[in-house]
Coordinates of C-alpha atoms (C1' of nucleotides) in Angstrom, one line a residue:
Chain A
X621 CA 23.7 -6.7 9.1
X622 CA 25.4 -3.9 9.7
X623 CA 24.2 -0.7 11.8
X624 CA 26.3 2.9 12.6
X625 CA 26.5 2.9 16.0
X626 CA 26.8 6.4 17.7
X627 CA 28.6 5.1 20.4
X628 CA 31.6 4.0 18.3
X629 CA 30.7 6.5 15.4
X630 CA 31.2 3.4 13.1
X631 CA 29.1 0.8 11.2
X632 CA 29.5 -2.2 13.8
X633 CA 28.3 -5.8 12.6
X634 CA 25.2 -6.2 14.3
X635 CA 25.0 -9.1 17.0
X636 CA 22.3 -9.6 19.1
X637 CA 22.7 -10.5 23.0
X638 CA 20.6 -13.3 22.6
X639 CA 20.6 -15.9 19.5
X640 CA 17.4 -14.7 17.0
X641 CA 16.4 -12.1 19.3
X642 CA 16.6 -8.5 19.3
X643 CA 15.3 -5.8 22.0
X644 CA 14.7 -2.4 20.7
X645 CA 13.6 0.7 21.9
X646 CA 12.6 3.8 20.4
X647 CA 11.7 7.5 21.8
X648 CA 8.0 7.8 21.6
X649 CA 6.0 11.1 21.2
X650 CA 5.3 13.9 24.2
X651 CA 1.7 13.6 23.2
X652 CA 0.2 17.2 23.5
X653 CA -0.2 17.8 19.9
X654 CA -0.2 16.3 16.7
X655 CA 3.6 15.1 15.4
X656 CA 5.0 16.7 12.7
X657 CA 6.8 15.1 9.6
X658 CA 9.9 15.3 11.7
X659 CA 8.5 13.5 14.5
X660 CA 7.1 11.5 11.9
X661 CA 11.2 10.6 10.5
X662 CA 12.2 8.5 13.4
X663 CA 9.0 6.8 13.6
X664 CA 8.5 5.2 10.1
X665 CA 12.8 4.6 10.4
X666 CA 12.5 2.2 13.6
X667 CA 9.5 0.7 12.2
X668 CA 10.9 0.0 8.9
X669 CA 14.0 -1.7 11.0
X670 CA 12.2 -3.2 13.4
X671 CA 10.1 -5.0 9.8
X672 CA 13.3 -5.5 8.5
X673 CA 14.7 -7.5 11.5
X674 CA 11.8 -9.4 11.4
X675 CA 12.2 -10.0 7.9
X676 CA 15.5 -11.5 8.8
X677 CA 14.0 -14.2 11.0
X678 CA 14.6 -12.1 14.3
X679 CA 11.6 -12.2 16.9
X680 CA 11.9 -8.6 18.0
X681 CA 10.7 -7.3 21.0
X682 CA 9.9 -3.3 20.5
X683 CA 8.9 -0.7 22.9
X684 CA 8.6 3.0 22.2
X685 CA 6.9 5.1 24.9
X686 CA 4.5 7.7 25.7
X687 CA 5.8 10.7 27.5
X688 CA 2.5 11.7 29.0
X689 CA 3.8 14.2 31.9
X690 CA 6.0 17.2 31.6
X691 CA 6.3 20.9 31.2
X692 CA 4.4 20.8 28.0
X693 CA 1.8 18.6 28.9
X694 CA 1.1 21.0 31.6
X695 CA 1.4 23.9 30.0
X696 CA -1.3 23.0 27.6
X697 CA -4.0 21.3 30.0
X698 CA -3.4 24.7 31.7
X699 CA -4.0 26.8 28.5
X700 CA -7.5 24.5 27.9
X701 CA -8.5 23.8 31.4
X702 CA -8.5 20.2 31.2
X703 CA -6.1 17.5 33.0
X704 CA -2.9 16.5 31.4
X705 CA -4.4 13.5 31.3
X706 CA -7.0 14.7 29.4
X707 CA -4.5 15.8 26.5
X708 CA -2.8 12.6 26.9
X709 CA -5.8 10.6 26.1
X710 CA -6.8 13.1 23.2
X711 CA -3.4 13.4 21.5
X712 CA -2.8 9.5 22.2
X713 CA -5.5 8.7 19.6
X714 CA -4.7 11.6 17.2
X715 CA -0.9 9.9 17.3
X716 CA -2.6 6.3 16.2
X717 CA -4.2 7.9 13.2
X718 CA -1.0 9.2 12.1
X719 CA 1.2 6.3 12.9
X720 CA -1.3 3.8 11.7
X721 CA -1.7 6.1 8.6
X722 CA 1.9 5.7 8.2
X723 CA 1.8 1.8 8.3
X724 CA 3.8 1.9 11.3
X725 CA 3.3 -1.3 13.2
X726 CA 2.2 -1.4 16.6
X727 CA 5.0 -1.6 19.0
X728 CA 4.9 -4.6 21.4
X729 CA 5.3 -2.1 24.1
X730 CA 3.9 1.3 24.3
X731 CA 4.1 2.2 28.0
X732 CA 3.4 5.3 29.5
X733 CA 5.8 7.6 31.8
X734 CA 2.3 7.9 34.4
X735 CA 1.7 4.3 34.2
X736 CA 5.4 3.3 35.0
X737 CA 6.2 5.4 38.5
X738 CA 7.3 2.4 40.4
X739 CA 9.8 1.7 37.9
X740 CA 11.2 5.4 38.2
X741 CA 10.9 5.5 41.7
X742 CA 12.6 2.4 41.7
X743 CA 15.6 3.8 39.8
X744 CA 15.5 7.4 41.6
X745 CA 16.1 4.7 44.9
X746 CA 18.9 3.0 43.9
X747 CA 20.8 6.1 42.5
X748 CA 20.2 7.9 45.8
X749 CA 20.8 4.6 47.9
X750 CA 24.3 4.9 46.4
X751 CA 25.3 8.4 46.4
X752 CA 24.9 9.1 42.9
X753 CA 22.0 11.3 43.1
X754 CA 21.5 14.4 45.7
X755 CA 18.4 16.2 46.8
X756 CA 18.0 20.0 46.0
X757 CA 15.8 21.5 48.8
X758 CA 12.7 22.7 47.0
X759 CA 13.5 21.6 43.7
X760 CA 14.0 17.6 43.2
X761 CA 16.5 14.8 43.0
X762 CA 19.6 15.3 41.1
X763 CA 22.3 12.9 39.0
X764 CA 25.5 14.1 40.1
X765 CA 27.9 13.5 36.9
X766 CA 30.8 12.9 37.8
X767 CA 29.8 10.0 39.6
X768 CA 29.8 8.2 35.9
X769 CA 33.4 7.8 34.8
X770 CA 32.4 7.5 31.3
X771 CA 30.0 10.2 31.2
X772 CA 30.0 11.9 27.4
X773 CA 30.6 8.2 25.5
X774 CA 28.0 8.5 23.5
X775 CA 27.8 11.8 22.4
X776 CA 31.6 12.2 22.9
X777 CA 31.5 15.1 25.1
X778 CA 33.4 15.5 28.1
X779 CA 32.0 17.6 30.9
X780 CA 35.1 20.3 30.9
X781 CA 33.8 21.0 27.4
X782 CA 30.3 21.0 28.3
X783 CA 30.9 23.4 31.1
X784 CA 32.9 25.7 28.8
X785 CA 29.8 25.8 26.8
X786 CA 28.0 28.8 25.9
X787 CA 24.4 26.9 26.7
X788 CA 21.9 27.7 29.3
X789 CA 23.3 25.1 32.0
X790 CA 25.1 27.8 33.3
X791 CA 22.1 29.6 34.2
X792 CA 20.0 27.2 35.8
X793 CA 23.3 26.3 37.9
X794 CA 22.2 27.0 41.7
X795 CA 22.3 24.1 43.9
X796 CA 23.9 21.7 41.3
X797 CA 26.9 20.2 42.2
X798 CA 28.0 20.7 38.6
X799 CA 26.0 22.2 35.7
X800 CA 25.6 19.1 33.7
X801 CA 23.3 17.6 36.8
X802 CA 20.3 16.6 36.0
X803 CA 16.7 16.1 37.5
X804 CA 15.5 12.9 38.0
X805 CA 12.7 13.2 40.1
X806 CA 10.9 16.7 40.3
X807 CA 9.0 18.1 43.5
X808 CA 5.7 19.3 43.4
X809 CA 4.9 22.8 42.3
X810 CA 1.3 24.3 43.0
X811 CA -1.4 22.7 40.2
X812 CA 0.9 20.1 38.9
X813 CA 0.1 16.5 38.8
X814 CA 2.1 14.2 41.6
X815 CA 3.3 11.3 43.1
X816 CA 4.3 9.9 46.2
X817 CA 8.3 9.2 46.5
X818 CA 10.5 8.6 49.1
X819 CA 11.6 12.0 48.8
X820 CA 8.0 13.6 48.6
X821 CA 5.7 14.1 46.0
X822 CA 6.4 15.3 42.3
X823 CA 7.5 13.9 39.1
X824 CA 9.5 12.2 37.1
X825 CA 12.5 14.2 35.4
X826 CA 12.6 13.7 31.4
X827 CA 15.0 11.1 31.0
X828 CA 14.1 8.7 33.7
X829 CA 11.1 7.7 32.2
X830 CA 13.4 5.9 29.4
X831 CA 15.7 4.3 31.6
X832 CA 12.7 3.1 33.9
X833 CA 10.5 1.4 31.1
X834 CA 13.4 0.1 29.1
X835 CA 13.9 -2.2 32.7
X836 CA 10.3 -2.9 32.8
X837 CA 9.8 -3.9 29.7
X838 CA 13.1 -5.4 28.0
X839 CA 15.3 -5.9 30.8
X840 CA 19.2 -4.0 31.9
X841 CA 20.6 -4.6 28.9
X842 CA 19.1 -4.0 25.0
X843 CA 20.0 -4.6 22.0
X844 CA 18.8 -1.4 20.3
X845 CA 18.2 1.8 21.2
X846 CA 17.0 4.5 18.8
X847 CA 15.8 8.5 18.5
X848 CA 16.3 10.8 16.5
X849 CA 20.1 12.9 16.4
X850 CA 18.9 15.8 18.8
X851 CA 18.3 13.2 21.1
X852 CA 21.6 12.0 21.6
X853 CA 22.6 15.2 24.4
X854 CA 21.6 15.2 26.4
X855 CA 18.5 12.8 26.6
X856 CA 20.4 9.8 25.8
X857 CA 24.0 10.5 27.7
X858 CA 21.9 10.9 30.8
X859 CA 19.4 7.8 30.1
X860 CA 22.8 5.5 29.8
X861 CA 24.1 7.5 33.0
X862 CA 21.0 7.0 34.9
X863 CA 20.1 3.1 33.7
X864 CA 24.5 1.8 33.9
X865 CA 24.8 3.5 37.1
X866 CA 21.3 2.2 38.6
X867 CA 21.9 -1.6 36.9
X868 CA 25.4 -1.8 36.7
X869 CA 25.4 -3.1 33.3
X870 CA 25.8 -1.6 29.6
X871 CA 22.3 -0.2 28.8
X872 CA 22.2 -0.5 25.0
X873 CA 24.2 -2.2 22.3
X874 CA 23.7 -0.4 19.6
X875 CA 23.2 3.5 19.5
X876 CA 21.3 4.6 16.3
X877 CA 19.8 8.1 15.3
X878 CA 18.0 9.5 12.5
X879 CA 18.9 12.8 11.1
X880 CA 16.6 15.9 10.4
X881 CA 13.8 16.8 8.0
X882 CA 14.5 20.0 6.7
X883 CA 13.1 23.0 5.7
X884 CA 14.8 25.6 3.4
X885 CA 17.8 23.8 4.7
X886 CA 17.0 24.4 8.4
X887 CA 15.6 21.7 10.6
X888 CA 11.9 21.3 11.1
X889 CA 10.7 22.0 14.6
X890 CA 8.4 22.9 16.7
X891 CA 10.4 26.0 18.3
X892 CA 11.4 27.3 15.0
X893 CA 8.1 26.8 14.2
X894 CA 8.5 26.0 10.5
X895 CA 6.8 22.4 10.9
X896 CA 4.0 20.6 9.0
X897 CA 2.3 18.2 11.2
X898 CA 1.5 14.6 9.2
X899 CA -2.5 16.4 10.0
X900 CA -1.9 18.6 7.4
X901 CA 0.1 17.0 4.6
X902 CA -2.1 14.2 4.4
X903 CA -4.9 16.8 2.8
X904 CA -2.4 17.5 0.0
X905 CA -0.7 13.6 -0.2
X906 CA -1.5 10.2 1.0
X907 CA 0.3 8.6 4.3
X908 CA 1.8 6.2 1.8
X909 CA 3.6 9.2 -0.2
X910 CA 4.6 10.5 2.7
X911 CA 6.6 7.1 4.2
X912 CA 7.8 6.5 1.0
X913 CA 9.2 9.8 0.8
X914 CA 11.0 9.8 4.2
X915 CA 12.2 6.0 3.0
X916 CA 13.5 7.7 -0.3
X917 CA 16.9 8.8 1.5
X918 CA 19.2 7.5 4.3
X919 CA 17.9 7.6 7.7
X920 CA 21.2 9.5 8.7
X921 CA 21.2 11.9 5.6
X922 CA 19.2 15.3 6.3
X923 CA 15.9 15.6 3.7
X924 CA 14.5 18.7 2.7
X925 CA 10.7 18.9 2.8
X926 CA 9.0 20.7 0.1
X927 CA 6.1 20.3 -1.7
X928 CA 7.8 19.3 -4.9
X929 CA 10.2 16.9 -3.5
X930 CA 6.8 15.1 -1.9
X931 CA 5.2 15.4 -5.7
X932 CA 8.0 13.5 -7.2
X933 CA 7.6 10.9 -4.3
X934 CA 4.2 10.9 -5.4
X935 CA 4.7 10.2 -8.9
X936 CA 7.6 7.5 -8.5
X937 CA 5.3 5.5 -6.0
X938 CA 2.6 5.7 -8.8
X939 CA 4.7 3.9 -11.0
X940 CA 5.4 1.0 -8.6
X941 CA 1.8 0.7 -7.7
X942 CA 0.6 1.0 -11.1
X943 CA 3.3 -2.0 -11.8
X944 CA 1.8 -4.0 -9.5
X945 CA -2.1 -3.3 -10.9
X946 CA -0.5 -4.3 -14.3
X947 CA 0.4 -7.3 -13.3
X948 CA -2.8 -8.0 -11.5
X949 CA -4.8 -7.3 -14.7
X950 CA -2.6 -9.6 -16.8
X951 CA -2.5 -12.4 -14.8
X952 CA -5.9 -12.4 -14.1
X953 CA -6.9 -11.2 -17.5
X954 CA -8.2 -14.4 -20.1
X955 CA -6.8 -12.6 -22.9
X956 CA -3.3 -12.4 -21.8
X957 CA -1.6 -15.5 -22.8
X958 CA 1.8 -15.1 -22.9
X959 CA 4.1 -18.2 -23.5
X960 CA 7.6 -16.6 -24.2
X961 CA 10.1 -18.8 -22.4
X962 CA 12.9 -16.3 -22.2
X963 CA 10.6 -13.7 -20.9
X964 CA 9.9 -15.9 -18.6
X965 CA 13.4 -16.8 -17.1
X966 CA 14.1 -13.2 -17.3
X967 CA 11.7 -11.8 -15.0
X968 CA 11.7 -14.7 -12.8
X969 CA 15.7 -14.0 -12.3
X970 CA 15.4 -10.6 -12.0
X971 CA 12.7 -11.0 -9.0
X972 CA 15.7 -13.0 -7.7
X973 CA 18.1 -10.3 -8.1
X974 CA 15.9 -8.0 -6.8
X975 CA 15.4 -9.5 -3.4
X976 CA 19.3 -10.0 -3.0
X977 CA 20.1 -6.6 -3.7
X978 CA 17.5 -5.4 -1.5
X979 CA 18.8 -7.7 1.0
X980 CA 22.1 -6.6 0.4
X981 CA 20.9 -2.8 0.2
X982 CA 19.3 -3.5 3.9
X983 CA 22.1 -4.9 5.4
X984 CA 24.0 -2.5 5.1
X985 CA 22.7 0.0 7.5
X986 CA 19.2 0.3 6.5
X987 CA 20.2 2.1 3.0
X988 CA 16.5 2.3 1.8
X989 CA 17.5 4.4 -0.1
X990 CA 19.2 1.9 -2.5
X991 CA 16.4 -1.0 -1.6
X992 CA 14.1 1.7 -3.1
X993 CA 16.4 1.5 -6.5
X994 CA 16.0 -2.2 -6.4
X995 CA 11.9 -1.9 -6.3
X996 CA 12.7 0.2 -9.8
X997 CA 14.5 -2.3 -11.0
X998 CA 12.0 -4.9 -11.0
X999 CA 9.2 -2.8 -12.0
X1000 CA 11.2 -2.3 -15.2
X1001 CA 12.1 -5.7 -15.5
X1002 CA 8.0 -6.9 -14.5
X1003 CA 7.0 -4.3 -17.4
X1004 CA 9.2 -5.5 -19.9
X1005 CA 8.1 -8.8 -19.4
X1006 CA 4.2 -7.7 -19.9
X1007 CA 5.3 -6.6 -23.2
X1008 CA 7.3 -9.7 -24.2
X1009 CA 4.7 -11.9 -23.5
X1010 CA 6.3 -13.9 -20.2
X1011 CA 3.6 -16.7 -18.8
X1012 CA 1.4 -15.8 -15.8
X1013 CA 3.3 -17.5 -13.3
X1014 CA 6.4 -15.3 -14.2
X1015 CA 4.3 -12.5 -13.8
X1016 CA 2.8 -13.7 -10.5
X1017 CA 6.7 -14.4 -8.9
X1018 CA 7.2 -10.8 -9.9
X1019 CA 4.2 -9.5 -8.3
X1020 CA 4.4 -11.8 -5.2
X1021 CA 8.4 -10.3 -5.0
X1022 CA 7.3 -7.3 -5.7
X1023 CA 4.7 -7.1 -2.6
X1024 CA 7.3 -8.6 -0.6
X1025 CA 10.2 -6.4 -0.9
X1026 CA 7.6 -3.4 -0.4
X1027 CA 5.7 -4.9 2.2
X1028 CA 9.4 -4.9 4.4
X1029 CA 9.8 -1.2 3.5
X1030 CA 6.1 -0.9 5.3
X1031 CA 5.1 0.8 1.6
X1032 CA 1.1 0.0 0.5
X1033 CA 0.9 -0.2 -3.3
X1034 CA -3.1 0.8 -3.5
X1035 CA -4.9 -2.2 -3.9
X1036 CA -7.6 -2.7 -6.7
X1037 CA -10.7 -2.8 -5.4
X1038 CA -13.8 -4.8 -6.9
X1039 CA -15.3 -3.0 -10.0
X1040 CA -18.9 -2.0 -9.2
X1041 CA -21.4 -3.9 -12.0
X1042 CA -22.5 -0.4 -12.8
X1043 CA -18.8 0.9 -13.9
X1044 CA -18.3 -2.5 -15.8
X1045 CA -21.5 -2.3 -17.8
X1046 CA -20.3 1.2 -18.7
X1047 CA -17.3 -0.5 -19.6
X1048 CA -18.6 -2.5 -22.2
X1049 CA -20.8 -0.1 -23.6
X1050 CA -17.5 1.5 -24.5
X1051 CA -15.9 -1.4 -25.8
X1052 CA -19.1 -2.4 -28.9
X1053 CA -19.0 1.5 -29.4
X1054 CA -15.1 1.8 -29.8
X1055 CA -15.8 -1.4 -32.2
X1056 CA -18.2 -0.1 -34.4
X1057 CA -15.6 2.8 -34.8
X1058 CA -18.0 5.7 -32.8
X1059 CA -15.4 7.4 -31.4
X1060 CA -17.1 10.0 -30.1
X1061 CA -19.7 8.1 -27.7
X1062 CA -16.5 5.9 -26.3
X1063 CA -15.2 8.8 -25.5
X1064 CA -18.6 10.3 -23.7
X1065 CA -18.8 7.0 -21.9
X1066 CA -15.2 7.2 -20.9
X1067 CA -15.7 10.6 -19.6
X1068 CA -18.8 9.4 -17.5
X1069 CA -16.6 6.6 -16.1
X1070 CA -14.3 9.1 -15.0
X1071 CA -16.7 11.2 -13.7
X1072 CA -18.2 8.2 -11.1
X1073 CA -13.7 8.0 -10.2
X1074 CA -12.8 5.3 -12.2
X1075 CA -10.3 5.0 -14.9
X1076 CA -10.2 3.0 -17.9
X1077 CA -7.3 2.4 -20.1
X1078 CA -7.0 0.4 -23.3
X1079 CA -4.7 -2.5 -23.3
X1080 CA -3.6 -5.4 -26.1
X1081 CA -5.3 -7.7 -23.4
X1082 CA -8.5 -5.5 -23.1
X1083 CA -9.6 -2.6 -21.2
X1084 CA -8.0 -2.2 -17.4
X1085 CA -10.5 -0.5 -14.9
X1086 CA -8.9 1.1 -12.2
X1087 CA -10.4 3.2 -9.1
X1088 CA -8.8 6.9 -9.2
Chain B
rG1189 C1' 34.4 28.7 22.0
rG1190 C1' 33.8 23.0 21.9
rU1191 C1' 31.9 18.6 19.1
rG1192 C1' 30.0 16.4 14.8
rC1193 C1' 27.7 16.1 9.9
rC1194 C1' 27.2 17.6 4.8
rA1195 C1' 28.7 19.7 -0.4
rU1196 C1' 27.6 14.5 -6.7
rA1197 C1' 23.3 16.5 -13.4
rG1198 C1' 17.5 21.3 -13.7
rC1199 C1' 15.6 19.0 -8.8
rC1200 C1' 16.1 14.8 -5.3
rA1201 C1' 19.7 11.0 -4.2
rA1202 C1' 23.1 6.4 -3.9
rG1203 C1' 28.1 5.1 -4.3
rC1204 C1' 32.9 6.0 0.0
rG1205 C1' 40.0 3.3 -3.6
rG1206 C1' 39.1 0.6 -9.7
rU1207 C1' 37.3 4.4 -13.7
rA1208 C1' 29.6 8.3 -12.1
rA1209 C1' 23.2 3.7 -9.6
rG1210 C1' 18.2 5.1 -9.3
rG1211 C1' 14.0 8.5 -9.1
rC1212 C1' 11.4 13.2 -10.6
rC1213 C1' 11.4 16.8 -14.5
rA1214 C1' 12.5 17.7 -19.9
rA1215 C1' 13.2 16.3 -25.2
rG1216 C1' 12.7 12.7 -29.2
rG1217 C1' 10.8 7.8 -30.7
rU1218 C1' 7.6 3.1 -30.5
rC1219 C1' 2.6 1.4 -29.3
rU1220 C1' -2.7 3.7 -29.5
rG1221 C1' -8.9 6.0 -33.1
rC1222 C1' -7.5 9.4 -29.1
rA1223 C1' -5.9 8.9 -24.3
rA1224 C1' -3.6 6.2 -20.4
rA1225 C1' 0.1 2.9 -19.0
rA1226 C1' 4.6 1.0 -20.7
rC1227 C1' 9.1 0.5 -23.4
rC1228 C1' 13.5 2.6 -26.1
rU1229 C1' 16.9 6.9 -26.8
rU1230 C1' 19.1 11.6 -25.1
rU1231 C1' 20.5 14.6 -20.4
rA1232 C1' 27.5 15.0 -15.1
rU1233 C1' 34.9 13.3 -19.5
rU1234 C1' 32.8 14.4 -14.1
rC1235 C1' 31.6 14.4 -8.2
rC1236 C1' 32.6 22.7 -4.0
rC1237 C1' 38.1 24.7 -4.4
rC1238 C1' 43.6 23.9 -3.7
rG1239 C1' 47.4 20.6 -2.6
rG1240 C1' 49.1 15.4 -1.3
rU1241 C1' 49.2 9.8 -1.1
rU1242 C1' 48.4 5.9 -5.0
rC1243 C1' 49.3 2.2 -10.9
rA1244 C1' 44.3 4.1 -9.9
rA1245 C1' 40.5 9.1 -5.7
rA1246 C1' 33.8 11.5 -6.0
rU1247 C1' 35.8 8.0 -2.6
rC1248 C1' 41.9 8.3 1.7
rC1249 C1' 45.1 12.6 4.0
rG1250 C1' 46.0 18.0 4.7
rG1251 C1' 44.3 23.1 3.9
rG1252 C1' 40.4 26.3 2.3
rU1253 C1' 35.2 27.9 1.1
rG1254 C1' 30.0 27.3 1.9
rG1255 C1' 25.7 25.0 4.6
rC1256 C1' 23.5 22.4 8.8
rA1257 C1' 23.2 20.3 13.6
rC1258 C1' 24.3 19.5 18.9
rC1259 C1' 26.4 21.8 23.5
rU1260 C1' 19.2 24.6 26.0
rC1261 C1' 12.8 21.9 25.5
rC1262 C1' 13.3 19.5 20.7
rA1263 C1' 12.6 13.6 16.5

RNA sequence: GGUGCCAUAGCCAAGCGGUAAGGCCAAGGUCUGCAAAACCUUUAUUCCCCGGUUCAAAUCCGGGUGGCACCUCCA
């Protein structure tokens, strides 16, 4: 497989440190609100790699955090005069509705920045211990820098540039040895939660808590790290600086980012305040539409939210689900009996083609955009061969291929649910009047199945019952 | 000012040296009592513009134009 790298700004063949194994960790969410569909990008993107590694035979070990302290936290406890652990706990559970919404799996890991101190304390230690970080009286403990030759790598900055920068470093310069210092530990302001530290109490700066449960949890070295582009500068320059300076050792492997979700061509956040949170587009479209929409382009390419765009998501997803409910119906139908050989070979070879293009597709840095093409594919192929008749078992290698290669991309084709004796009695009631030719009643009782949310369509193989 | 990314049909979107995938929308057809679903056909002589390299470029190089992002909390 291969992955674009930030750090080498090239698609590396992927090799994991250890044979069969990969380590992967993902930015989690600051949980003092619900996460928006940008938020919402880089979380359905790790998850669908993390299923696709699996998929490939790797045991993968994943771990995306919980920032539960910072300015934000604290500024909104404040604003409702609870504890930030109080938000924390709420907007913890509001995240698993969304992310379990999304099918995203559960992370093996999911630590939290309050529950994991020791670890940051631990890596605060060793970077004063050595001189690397400084205290600023009153303020906190600093990363000086220029104590990291190879400070920039990732995001290919170098600090002259970043200090000829028109950005707000400048401002918040006194006491820094250079501008491009950072806090790693924070000390106690009035009303703010706190720990004990060697240096006093406060708390941990942004980035440490990264660094501090990627150690905890995976070890020095990973294989994976991932977060979304805005990420990459300074959060993820100062993680590496912080975690290679404290451990000696390369922090991650492989760098990769997620681009934007737009809107009107500008990216969706929270400052611009031009975001939909996943809360709200779920009353307009199902979590499904919405993962299959982010999965519908490259996880590197910008997408453009707009309420059409999710509609045609909508519509093509339909199509694949209702595939699948086809194929159901026939196979399981006793007045499908279809026999054609050729039919038969056909589908069955294009399920095989299907799953090597998708593989293929994958492989090459997670196009799921392309993978999606090869779902199409099939479904074509799996319709055509409803029509010419191929035997059940075709149909059943199609369907079984067809759950598989959506199952990887984390997409749920609706499942049909048991038919209620009442809606199948109606059923039949339409069926003797359609054959005595009364029109007009099978259309009445049609209308009433419609009414109680069930839909009924007339195929060569009988009528097929569907839940709206 | 520095550093990157992007520009492909009405819309979305792959392809990234070998002669334009796929989806949505639209039009016509087949099937159907009508629907629904499905299938078939049609929809870019052409990939923002100008040069260059090559037998061959949407794809590589140079120069434009337009858009976006990062350098500051941000997915």
């Amino acid at each position: 497989m291969k992955l674009f790298n930030t750090l080498t700004r090239t698609k590396d063949e992927f090799k994991t440190i250890e044979p069969g194994k990969v380590k992967m960790y993902a930015c989690g969410p600051t949980v003092y609100n619900y996460f928006h569909l940008g938020n919402a990008r880089p979380f359905v993107t790790f998850d669908t790699l993390r299923r696709y590694l699996e998929y490939r035979g790797y045991e993968v070990e994943f771990c995306q955090n919980f920032t539960d302290i910072d300015d934000k936290m604290i500024k909104r406890a404040n604003e409702e005069g609870v504890t930030v652990k109080d938000i924390a706990e709420r907007y913890i559970k509001e995240y698993y509705v969304d992310a379990d919404g999304l099918n995203c799996k559960r992370p093996t890991y999911q630590p939290r920045a309050t529950e994991s101190i020791g670890a940051i304390i631990g890596i605060v230690k060793a970077l004063y211990d050595q001189g690397i970080a400084y205290v600023i009286e009153g303020d906190g403990v600093y990363y000086d820098v220029t104590k990291k030759e190879d400070y920039g790598k990732l995001s290919h900055y170098n600090l002259d540039e970043l200090n000829a920068g028109g950005g707000e470093r400048k401002a918040s310069y006194e006491g820094k040895k250079n501008p491009g210092d950072f806090a790693i530990w924070k000390f106690k302001k009035e009303g703010e939660p706190s720990w004990n530290s060697p240096w006093g109490e406060g708390r941990p700066g942004w980035h440490i808590e990264c660094s501090a449960m990627i150690k905890k949890h995976l070890g020095n070295t990973i294989d994976i790290h991932g977060g979304g582009q805005d990420l990459i500068f300074p959060h993820h320059e100062n993680e590496i600086a912080q975690s290679e300076s404290a451990n000696g050792c390369t922090l991650a492997n492989y760098w990769v980012h997620n681009a934007f979700v737009n809107v009107d061509g500008e990216k969706m956040s929270k400052s611009l305040g031009n975001f939909f949170t996943i809360r709200d587009i779920v009353k307009h479209f199902p979590y499904e539409v919405i993962r299959f929409f982010i999965l519908s382009g490259h996880y590197r390419m910008p997408i453009n939210f707009s309420d059409e765009l999710l509609k045609a998501s909508q519509t093509g997803l339909q199509r694949i689900a209702t595939c699948a409910a086809n194929l159901k119906f026939n196979i399981e139908s006793d007045a499908y009996n279809g026999d054609d050989a050729s039919a038969s070979e056909a589908v069955k070879a294009a399920a095989q083609e299907a799953h090597d293009s998708f593989v293929a597709h994958m492989d090459d840095d997670l196009n799921t955009a392309d993978a999606i093409t090869d779902i199409y594919t099939l479904v074509k192929a799996a319709n055509t061969a409803i029509d010419n008749k191929a035997s059940k078992e075709a149909l059943q290698v199609a369907l079984d291929m067809l759950n598989e290669i959506t199952g990887v991309l984390g997409i749920v084709l609706k499942v049909e649910e048991d038919i209620p004796a009442e809606i199948t009695e109606l059923v039949e009631q339409r069926a003797a009047a359609k054959k005595a030719k009364d029109f007009a009643e099978a259309d009445r009782i049609r209308d009433l199945i419609t009414s109680k949310g069930y839909s009924v369509k007339d195929t060569p193989n009988g009528p097929q019952v569907e839940k709206l």
